[in-house]
Short mmCIF file of C-alpha atoms and ligand atoms in Angstrom, two decimals:
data_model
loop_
_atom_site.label_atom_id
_atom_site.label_comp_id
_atom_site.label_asym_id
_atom_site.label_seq_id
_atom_site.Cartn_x
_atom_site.Cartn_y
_atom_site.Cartn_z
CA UNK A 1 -28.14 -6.17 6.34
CA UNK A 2 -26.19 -7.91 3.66
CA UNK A 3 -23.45 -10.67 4.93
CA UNK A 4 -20.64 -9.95 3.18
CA UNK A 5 -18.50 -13.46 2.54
CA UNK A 6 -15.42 -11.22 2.39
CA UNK A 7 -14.22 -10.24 5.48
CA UNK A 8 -11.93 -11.86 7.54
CA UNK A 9 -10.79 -9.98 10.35
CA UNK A 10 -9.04 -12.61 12.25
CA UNK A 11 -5.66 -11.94 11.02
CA UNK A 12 -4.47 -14.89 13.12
CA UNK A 13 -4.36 -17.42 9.77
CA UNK A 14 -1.49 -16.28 7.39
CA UNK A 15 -3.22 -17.19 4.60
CA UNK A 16 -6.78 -18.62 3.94
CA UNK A 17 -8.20 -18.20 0.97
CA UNK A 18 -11.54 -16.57 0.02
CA UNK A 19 -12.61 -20.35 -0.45
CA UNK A 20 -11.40 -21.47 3.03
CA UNK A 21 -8.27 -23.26 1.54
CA UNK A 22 -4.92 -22.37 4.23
CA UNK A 23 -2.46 -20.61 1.61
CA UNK A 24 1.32 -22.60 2.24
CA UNK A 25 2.82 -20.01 4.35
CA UNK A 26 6.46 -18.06 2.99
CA UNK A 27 9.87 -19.56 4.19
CA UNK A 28 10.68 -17.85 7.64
CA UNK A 29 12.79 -14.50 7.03
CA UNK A 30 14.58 -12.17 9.02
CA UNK A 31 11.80 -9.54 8.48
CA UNK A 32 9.42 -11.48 10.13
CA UNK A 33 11.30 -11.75 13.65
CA UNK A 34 12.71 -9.13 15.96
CA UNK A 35 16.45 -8.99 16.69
CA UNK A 36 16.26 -11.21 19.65
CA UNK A 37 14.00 -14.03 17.09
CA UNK A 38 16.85 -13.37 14.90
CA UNK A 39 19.64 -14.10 17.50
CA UNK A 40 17.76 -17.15 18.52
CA UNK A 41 17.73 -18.52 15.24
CA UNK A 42 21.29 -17.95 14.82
CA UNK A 43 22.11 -19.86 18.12
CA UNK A 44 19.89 -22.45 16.50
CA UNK A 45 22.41 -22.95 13.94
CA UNK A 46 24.92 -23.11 16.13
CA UNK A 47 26.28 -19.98 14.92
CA UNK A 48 27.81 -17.03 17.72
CA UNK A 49 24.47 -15.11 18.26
CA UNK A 50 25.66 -11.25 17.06
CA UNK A 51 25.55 -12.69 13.28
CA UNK A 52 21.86 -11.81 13.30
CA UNK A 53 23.06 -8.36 13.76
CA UNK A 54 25.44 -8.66 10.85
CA UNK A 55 23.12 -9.84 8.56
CA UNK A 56 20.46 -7.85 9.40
CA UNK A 57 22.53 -4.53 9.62
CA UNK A 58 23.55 -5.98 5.87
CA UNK A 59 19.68 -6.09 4.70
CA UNK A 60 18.38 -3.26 6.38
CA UNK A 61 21.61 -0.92 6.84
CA UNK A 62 23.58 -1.65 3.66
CA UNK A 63 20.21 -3.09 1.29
CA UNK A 64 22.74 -6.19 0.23
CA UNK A 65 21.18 -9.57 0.23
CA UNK A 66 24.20 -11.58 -1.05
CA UNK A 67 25.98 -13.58 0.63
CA UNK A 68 28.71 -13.11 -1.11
CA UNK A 69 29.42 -9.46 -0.24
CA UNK A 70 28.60 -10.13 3.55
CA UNK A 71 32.55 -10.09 3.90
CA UNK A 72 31.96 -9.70 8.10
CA UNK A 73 30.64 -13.26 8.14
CA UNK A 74 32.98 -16.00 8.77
CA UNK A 75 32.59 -17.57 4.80
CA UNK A 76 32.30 -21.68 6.27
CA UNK A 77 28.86 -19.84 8.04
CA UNK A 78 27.64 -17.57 5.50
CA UNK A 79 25.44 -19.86 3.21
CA UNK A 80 23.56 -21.29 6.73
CA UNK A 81 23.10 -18.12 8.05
CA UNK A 82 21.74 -16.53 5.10
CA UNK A 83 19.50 -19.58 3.91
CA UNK A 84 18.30 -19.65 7.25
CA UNK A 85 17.36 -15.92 7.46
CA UNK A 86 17.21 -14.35 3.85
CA UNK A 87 15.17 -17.36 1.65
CA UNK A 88 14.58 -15.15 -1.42
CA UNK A 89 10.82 -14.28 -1.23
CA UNK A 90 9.97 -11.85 -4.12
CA UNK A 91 10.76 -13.19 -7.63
CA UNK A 92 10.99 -10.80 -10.64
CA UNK A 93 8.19 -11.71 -13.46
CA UNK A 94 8.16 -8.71 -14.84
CA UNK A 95 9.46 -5.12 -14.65
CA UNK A 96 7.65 -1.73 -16.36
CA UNK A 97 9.09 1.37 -16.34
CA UNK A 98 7.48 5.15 -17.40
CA UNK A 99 7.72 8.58 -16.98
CA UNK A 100 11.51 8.60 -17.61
CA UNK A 101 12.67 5.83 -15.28
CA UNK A 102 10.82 7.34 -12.07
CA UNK A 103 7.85 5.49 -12.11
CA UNK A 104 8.37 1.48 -12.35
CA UNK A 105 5.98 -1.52 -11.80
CA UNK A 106 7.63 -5.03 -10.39
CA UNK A 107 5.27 -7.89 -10.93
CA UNK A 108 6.21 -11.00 -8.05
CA UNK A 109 5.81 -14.16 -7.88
CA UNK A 110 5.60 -15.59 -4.20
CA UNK A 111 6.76 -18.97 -3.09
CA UNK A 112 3.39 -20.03 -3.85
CA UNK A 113 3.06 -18.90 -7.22
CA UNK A 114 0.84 -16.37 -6.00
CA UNK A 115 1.37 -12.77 -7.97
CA UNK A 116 1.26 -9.14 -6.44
CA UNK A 117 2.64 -5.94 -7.29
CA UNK A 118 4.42 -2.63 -6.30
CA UNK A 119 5.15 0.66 -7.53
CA UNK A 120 8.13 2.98 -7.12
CA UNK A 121 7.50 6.59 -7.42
CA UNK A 122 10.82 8.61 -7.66
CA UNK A 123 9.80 12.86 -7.49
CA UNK A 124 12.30 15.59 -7.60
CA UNK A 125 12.48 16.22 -3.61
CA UNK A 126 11.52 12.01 -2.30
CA UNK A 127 11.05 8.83 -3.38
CA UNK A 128 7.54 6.95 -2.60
CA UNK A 129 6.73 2.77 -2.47
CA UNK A 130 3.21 1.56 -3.06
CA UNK A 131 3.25 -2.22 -1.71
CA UNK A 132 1.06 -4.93 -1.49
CA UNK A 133 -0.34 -6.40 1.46
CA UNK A 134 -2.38 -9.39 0.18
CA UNK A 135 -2.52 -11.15 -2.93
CA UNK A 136 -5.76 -10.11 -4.03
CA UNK A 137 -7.99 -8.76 -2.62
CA UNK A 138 -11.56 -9.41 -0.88
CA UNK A 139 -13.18 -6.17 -0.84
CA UNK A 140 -14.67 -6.45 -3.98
CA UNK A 141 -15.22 -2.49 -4.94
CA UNK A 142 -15.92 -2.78 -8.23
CA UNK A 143 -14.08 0.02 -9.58
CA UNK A 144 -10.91 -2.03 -8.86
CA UNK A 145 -9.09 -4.39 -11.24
CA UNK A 146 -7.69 -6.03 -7.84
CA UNK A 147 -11.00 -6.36 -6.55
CA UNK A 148 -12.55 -8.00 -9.02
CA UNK A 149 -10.01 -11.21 -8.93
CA UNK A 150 -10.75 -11.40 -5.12
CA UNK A 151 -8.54 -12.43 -2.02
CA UNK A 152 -5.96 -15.45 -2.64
CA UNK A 153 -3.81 -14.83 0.80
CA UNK A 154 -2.31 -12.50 2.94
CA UNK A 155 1.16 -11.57 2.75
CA UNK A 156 3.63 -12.30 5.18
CA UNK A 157 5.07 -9.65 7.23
CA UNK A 158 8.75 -10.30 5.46
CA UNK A 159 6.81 -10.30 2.13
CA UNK A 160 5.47 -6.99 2.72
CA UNK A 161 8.83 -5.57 4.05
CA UNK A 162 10.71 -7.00 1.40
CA UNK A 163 9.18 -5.07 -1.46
CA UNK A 164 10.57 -1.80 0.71
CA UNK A 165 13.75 -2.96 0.52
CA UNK A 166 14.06 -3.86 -2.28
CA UNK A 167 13.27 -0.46 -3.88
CA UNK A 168 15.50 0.98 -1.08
CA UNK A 169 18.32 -0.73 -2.72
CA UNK A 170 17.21 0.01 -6.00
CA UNK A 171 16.98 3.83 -5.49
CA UNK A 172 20.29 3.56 -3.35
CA UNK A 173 21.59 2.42 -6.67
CA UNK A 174 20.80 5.10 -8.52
CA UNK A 175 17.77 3.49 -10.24
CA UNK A 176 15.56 6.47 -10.25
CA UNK A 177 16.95 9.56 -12.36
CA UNK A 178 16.98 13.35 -10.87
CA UNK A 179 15.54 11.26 -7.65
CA UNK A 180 16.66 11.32 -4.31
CA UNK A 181 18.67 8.19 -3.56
CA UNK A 182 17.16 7.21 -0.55
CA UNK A 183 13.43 5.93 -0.37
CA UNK A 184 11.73 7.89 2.07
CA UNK A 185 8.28 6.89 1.60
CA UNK A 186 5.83 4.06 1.96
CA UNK A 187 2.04 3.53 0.78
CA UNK A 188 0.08 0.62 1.65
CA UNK A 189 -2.21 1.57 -1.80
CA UNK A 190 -0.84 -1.51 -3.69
CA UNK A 191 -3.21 -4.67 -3.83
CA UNK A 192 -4.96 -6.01 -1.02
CA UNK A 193 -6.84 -4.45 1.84
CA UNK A 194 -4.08 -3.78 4.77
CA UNK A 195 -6.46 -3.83 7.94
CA UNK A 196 -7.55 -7.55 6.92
CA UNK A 197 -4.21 -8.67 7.38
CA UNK A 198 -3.64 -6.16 10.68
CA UNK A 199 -1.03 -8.53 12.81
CA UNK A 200 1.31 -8.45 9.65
CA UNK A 201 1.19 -4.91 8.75
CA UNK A 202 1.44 -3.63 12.20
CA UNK A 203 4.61 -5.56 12.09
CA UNK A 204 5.53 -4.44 9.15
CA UNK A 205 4.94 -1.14 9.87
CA UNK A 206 6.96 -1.30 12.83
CA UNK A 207 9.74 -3.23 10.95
CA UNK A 208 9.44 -0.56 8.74
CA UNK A 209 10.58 2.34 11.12
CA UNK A 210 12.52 0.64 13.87
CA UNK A 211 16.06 2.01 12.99
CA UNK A 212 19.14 -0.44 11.81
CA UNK A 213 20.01 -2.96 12.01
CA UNK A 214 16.21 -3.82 13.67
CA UNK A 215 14.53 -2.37 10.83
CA UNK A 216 14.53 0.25 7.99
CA UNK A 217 14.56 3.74 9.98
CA UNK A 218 12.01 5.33 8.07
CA UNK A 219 9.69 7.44 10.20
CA UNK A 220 6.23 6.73 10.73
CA UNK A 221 5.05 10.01 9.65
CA UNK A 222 6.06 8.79 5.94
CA UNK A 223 4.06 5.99 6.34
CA UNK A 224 0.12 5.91 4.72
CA UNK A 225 -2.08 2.84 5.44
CA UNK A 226 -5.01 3.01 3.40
CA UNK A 227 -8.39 1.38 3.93
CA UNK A 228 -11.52 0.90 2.82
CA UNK A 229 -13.30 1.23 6.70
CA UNK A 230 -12.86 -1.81 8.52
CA UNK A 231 -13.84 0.05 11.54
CA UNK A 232 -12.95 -2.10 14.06
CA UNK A 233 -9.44 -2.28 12.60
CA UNK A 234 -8.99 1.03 12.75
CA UNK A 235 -10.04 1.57 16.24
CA UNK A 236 -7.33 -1.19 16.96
CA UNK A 237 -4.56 0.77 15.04
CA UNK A 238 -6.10 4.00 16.97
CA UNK A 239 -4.50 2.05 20.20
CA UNK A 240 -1.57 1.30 18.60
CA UNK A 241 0.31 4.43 19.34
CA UNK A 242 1.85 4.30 16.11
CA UNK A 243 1.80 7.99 13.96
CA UNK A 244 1.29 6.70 10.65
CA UNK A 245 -1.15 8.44 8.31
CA UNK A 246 -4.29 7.03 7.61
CA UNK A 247 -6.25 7.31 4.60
CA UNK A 248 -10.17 6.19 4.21
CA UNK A 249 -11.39 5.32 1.05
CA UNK A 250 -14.79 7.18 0.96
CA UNK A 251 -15.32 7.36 -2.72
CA UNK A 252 -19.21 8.81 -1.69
CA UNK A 253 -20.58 10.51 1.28
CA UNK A 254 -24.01 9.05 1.20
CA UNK A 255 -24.78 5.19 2.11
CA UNK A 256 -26.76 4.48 -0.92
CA UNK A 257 -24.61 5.23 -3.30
CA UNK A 258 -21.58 3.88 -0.84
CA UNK A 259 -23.06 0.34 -0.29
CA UNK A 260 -22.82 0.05 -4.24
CA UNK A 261 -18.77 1.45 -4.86
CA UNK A 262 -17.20 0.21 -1.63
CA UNK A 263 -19.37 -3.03 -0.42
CA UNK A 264 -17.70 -3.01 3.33
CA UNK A 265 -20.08 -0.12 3.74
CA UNK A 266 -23.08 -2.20 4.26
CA UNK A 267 -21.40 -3.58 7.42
CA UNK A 268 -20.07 -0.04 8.76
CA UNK A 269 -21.83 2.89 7.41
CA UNK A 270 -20.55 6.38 6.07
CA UNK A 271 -21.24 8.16 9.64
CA UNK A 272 -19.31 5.31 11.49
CA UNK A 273 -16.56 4.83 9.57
CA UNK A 274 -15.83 8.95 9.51
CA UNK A 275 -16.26 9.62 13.34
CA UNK A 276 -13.45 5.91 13.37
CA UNK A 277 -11.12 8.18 11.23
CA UNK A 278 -11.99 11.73 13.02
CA UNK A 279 -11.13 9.87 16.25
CA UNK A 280 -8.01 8.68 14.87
CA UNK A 281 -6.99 11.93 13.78
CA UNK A 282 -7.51 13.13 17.65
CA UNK A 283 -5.58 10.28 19.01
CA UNK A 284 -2.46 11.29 16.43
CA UNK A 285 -2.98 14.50 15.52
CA UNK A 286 -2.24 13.49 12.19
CA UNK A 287 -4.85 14.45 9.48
CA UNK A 288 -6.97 11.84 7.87
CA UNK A 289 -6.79 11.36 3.74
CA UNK A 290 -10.17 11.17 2.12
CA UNK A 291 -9.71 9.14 -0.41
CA UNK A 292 -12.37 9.83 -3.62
CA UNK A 293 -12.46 8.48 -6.83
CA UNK A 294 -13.90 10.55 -9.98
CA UNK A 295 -16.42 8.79 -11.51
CA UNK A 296 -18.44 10.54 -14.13
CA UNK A 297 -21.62 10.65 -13.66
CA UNK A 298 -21.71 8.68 -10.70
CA UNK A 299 -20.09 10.27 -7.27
CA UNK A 300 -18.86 13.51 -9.10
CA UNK A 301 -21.98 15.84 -8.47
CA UNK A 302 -21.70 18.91 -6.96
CA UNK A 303 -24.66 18.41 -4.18
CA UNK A 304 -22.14 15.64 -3.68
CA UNK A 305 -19.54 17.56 -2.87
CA UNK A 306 -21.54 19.74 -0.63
CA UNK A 307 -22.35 16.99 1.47
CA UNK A 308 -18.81 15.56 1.29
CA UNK A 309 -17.76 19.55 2.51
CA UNK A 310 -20.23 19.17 5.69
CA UNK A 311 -19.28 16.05 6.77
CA UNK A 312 -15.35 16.93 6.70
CA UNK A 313 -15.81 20.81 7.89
CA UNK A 314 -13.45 21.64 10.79
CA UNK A 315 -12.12 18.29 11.05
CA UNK A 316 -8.70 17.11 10.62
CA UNK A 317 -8.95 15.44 7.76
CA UNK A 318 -8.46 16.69 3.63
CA UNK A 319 -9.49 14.96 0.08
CA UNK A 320 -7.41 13.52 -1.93
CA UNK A 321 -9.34 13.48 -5.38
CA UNK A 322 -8.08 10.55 -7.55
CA UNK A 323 -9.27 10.66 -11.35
CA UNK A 324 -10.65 7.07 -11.88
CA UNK A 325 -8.42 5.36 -13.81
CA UNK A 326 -9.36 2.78 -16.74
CA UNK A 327 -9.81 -0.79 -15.55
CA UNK A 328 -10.82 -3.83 -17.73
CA UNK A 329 -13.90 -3.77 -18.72
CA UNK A 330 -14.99 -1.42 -16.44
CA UNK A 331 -18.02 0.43 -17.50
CA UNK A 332 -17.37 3.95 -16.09
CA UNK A 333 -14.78 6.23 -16.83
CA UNK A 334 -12.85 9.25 -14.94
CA UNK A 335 -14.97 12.51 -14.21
CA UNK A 336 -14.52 16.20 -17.14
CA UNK A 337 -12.00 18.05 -15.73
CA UNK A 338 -14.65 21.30 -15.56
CA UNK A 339 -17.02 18.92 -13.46
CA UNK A 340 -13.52 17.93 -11.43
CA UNK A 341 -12.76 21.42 -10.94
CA UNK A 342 -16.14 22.46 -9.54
CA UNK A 343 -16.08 19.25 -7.00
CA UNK A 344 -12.71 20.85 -5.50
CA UNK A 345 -14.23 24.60 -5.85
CA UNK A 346 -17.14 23.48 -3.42
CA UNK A 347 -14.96 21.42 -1.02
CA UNK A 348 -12.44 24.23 -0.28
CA UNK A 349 -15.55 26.84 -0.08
CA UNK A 350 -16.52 24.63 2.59
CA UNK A 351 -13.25 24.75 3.85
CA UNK A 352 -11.83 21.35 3.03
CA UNK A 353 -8.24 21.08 2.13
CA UNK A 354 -8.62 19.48 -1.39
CA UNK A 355 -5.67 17.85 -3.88
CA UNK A 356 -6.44 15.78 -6.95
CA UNK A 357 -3.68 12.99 -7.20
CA UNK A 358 -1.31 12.48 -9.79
CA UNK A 359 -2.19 9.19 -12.48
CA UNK A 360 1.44 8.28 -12.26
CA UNK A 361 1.99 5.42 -13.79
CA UNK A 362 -1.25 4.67 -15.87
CA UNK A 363 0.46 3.88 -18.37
CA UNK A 364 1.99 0.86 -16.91
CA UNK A 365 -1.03 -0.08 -15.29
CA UNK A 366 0.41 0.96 -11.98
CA UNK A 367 -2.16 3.55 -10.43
CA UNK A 368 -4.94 3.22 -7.71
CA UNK A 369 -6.83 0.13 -8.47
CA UNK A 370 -5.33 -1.35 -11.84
CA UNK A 371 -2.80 -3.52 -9.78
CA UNK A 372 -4.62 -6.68 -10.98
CA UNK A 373 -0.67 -9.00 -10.88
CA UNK A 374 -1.50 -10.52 -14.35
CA UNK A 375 1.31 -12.07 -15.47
CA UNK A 376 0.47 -11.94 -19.20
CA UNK A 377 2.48 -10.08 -21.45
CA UNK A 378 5.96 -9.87 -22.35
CA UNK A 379 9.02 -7.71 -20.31
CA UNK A 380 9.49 -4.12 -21.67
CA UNK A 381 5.67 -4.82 -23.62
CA UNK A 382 3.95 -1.70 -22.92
CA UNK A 383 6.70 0.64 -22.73
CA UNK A 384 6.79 1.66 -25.80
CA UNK A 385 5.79 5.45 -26.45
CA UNK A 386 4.93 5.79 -22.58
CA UNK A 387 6.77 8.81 -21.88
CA UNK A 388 4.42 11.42 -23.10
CA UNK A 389 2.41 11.26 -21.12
CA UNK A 390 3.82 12.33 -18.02
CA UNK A 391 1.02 12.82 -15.28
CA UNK A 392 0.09 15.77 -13.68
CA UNK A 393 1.54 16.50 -10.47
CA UNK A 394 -1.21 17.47 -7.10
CA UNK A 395 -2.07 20.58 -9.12
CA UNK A 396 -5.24 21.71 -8.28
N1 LIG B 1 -7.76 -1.57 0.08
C1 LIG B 1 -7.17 -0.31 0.45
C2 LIG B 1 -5.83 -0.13 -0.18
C3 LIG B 1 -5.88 0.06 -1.69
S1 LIG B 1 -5.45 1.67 -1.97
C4 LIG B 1 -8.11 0.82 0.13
O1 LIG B 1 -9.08 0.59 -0.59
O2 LIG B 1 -7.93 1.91 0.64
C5 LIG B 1 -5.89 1.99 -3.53
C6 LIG B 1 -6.66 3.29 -3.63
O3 LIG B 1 -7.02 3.46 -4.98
C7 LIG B 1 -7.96 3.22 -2.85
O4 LIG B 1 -8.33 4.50 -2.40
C8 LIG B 1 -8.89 2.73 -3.92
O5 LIG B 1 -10.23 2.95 -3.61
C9 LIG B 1 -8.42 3.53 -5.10
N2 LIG B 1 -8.82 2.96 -6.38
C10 LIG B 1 -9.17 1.69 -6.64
N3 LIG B 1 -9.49 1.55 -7.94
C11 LIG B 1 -9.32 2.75 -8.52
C12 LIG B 1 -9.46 3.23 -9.85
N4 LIG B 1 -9.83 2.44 -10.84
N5 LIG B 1 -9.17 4.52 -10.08
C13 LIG B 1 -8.76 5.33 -9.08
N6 LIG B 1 -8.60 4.93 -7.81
C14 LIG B 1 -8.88 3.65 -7.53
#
C-alpha cells in the first residue's frame, strides 16, 4: 500500500503545513468561542459580561461588524470589546462577479498572507455559500487546481464562519439581484478537504446553526460537507448527531481507476468508503451525494456507469454528475454531452436518482476544483463578456 504524505487527521494542530512548519494561528474571534467563552472574555476586559451578547447578537443577528453602528454598547467600551472579539480576519484581494451579479468569487487574504476563496450562489428561490476550509489543500486529486498547490494550513473555525457571514450580510444587502435576501445555504466545496480539519468544522458547523445571538440559525439540513473519503472522519461525524448532508467524492466506482483520480483511495478503498457513507445515511436518514466528475474518456463509460448503478441501487444515496471543468494545464477535458446523457440514462435505469450540476461560475474560475486563491490578476479582470454564458441549471 502506498503511504500517502498527505493526510493529517489529527486536527488537534491549527495549522501545520504539508512541510511540518506550525502555520501562525488567526487572532482569537468571537466565532471561535461559545457564548459563555465570549462572556468570559468580556469579564476579562473588565467589561459587564452580557456585552458578548450584544456584540454577538450584532454579528450574527444584525450581520454588522462596525463598531460604530453597535449604538447598544457603552462608546468608552466599544473599540475593546470589538478588538477583542471581532479582529478583522478575511481581507478583500479581489472580487469577480458573473451571471448577472448572482454568482461572485471573493479572493482572501488571511492574517498570514495565506489566500483562499468562496463563492456566492444567489438562485431565484435561495441563496447558496461555497467556503473554504483550508488553505490548500493536501489531497492531491489531480483534476483539481486546489490540489495541485497542496495544503498550506487549516482554517480556523472563525475563518471558516466568517466567510458565511459575510455573504449573509452581503445578500441581506441586497447584493444578489432577483435573489432571496437571506443566505440559506452552505457548501463546504470551496478549497481544502473539510474532514482533515474535523475539530474546526464541526464547530463551525455547529456555529453555523446554533440560533442568535450563539450562532447563525441556519439549519443543518442546508448544510453539505463534502469529502473525498476520509473514512474514519466520517464515521466520527456519523456520531456526531448532527443532520448535515454529506457528499462523497467518488469520481469512479472501481479502485484502479480510483487510486489514480482521488489518491486517499489507496488508504480506504471504493467498497469502504461507500458502506462509511451508506451507514451515514442510516444514522441520519439523510441521503448521501455522489459526487462524479465527467472526464472524457476516462470515468465516463457506460460499463462505468453500470457498475456505479449496482453499487448505489436501493441505497440512500443519488449522483450528482459535475461536468469537469477546465483547470490549468490540465490534460483532460469535460465528457460529450451524448456520452453524459447515456451515463445518467443507465444510472436512473438502475434506479439511481441522477442530476448533473450546474458550471456556475466557470467563468470566474469559481466552480468545483478551479478554486486555486491566485492572487494574480487585476479587480473586475475577467469580467468582461461573462454574462453569456449563463450555466445550465440541474437539468437533466
Ligand atoms: N475536498 C472536498 C471538498 C472539495 S469539494 C472534496 O473533494 O469533496 C469540490 C468538489 O468538486 C469535489 O467533489 C471535487 O472532487 C470536485 N472537483 C474538483 N475538481 C474539479 C473539476 N476540475 N471539475 C469538476 N469538479 C471538480
Amino acid at each position: 500500500m502506498t503511504q500517502l504524505p498527505v493526510l493529517n487527521l489529527s486536527s488537534t494542530a491549527t495549522g501545520t503545513t504539508s512541510d511540518g512548519r506550525r502555520a501562525s494561528l488567526p487572532p482569537r474571534h468571537l466565532a471561535d468561542l461559545d457564548l459563555a467563552g465570549r462572556r468570559a472574555a468580556v469579564a476579562e476586559l473588565g467589561e459587564q459580561a452580557f456585552r458578548a451578547g450584544q456584540v454577538s447578537a450584532h454579528y450574527f443577528g444584525r450581520l454588522i461588524r462596525d463598531p460604530a453602528e453597535m449604538t447598544d454598547l457603552p462608546a468608552r467600551s466599544r473599540a475593546a470589546i470589538t478588538e477583542a472579539l471581532l479582529p478583522p480576519l478575511l481581507h478583500p484581494v479581489r472580487e469577480l462577479a458573473t451571471d448577472n451579479g448572482t454568482t461572485r468569487k471573493t479572493l482572501w487574504r488571511l492574517h498570514d498572507g495565506s489566500l483562499v476563496e468562496s463563492v456566492l450562489m444567489g438562485y431565484p428561490d435561495r441563496v447558496t455559500v461555497c467556503v473554504s476550509s483550508q488553505a490548500g489543500c493536501g489531497m492531491a486529486c489531480p483534476f483539481c487546481a486546489t490540489g495541485q498547490a497542496g495544503l498550506t494550513r487549516n482554517l480556523s473555525t472563525a475563518e471558516i464562519v466568517d466567510q458565511v457571514v459575510w455573504f449573509a450580510g452581503q445578500a441581506a444587502r441586497g447584493a444578489l439581484p432577483g435573489c432571496p435576501d437571506r443566505l440559506s445555504r452552505v457548501v463546504f466545496m470551496g478549497m481544502g478537504e473539510p474532514l482533515a480539519n474535523y475539530n474546526r468544522v464541526i464547530a463551525a458547523v455547529r456555529r453555523l446553526t446554533e440560533p442568535a445571538p450563539e450562532g447563525l440559525g441556519l439549519s443543518q439540513r442546508h448544510i453539505t460537507v463534502s469529502t473525498v473519503g476520509l473514512v474514519p472522519a466520517i464515521r466520527r461525524l456519523t456520531q456526531e448527531g448532527l443532520s448535515v448532508t454529506l457528499a462523497l467524492s467518488l469520481h469512479a466506482p472501481d479502485d484502479d481507476l480510483r487510486d489514480t483520480l482521488v489518491p486517499v483511495n489507496q488508504r480506504w478503498k471504493v467498497a469502504e468508503v461507500l458502506d462509511a457513507a451508506f451507514e451515514y445515511a442510516a444514522r441520519t436518514g439523510r441521503r448521501v451525494s455522489i459526487e462524479y466528475a465527467m472526464i472524457r474518456d476516462v470515468n465516463d463509460h457506460p460499463w462505468r456507469a453500470d457498475l456505479l448503478g449496482r453499487l448505489l441501487s436501493g441505497r440512500l444515496a443519488h449522483v450528482n454528475l459535475i461536468p469537469l471543468n477546465p483547470t490549468p494545464g490540465s490534460k483532460w477535458d469535460a465528457s460529450p454531452k451524448p456520452v453524459e446523457r447515456e451515463f445518467v440514462r443507465r444510472l436512473r435505469a438502475a434506479g439511481v436518482a441522477t442530476t448533473v450540476r450546474d458550471t456556475r461560475g466557470r467563468e470566474i474560475d469559481g466552480a468545483c476544483g478551479q478554486l486555486a486563491a491566485s492572487s494574480g490578476g487585476k479587480v473586475g479582470e475577467r469580467q468582461d463578456g461573462l454574462l453569456a454564458r449563463r450555466a445550465n441549471e440541474e437539468t437533466q
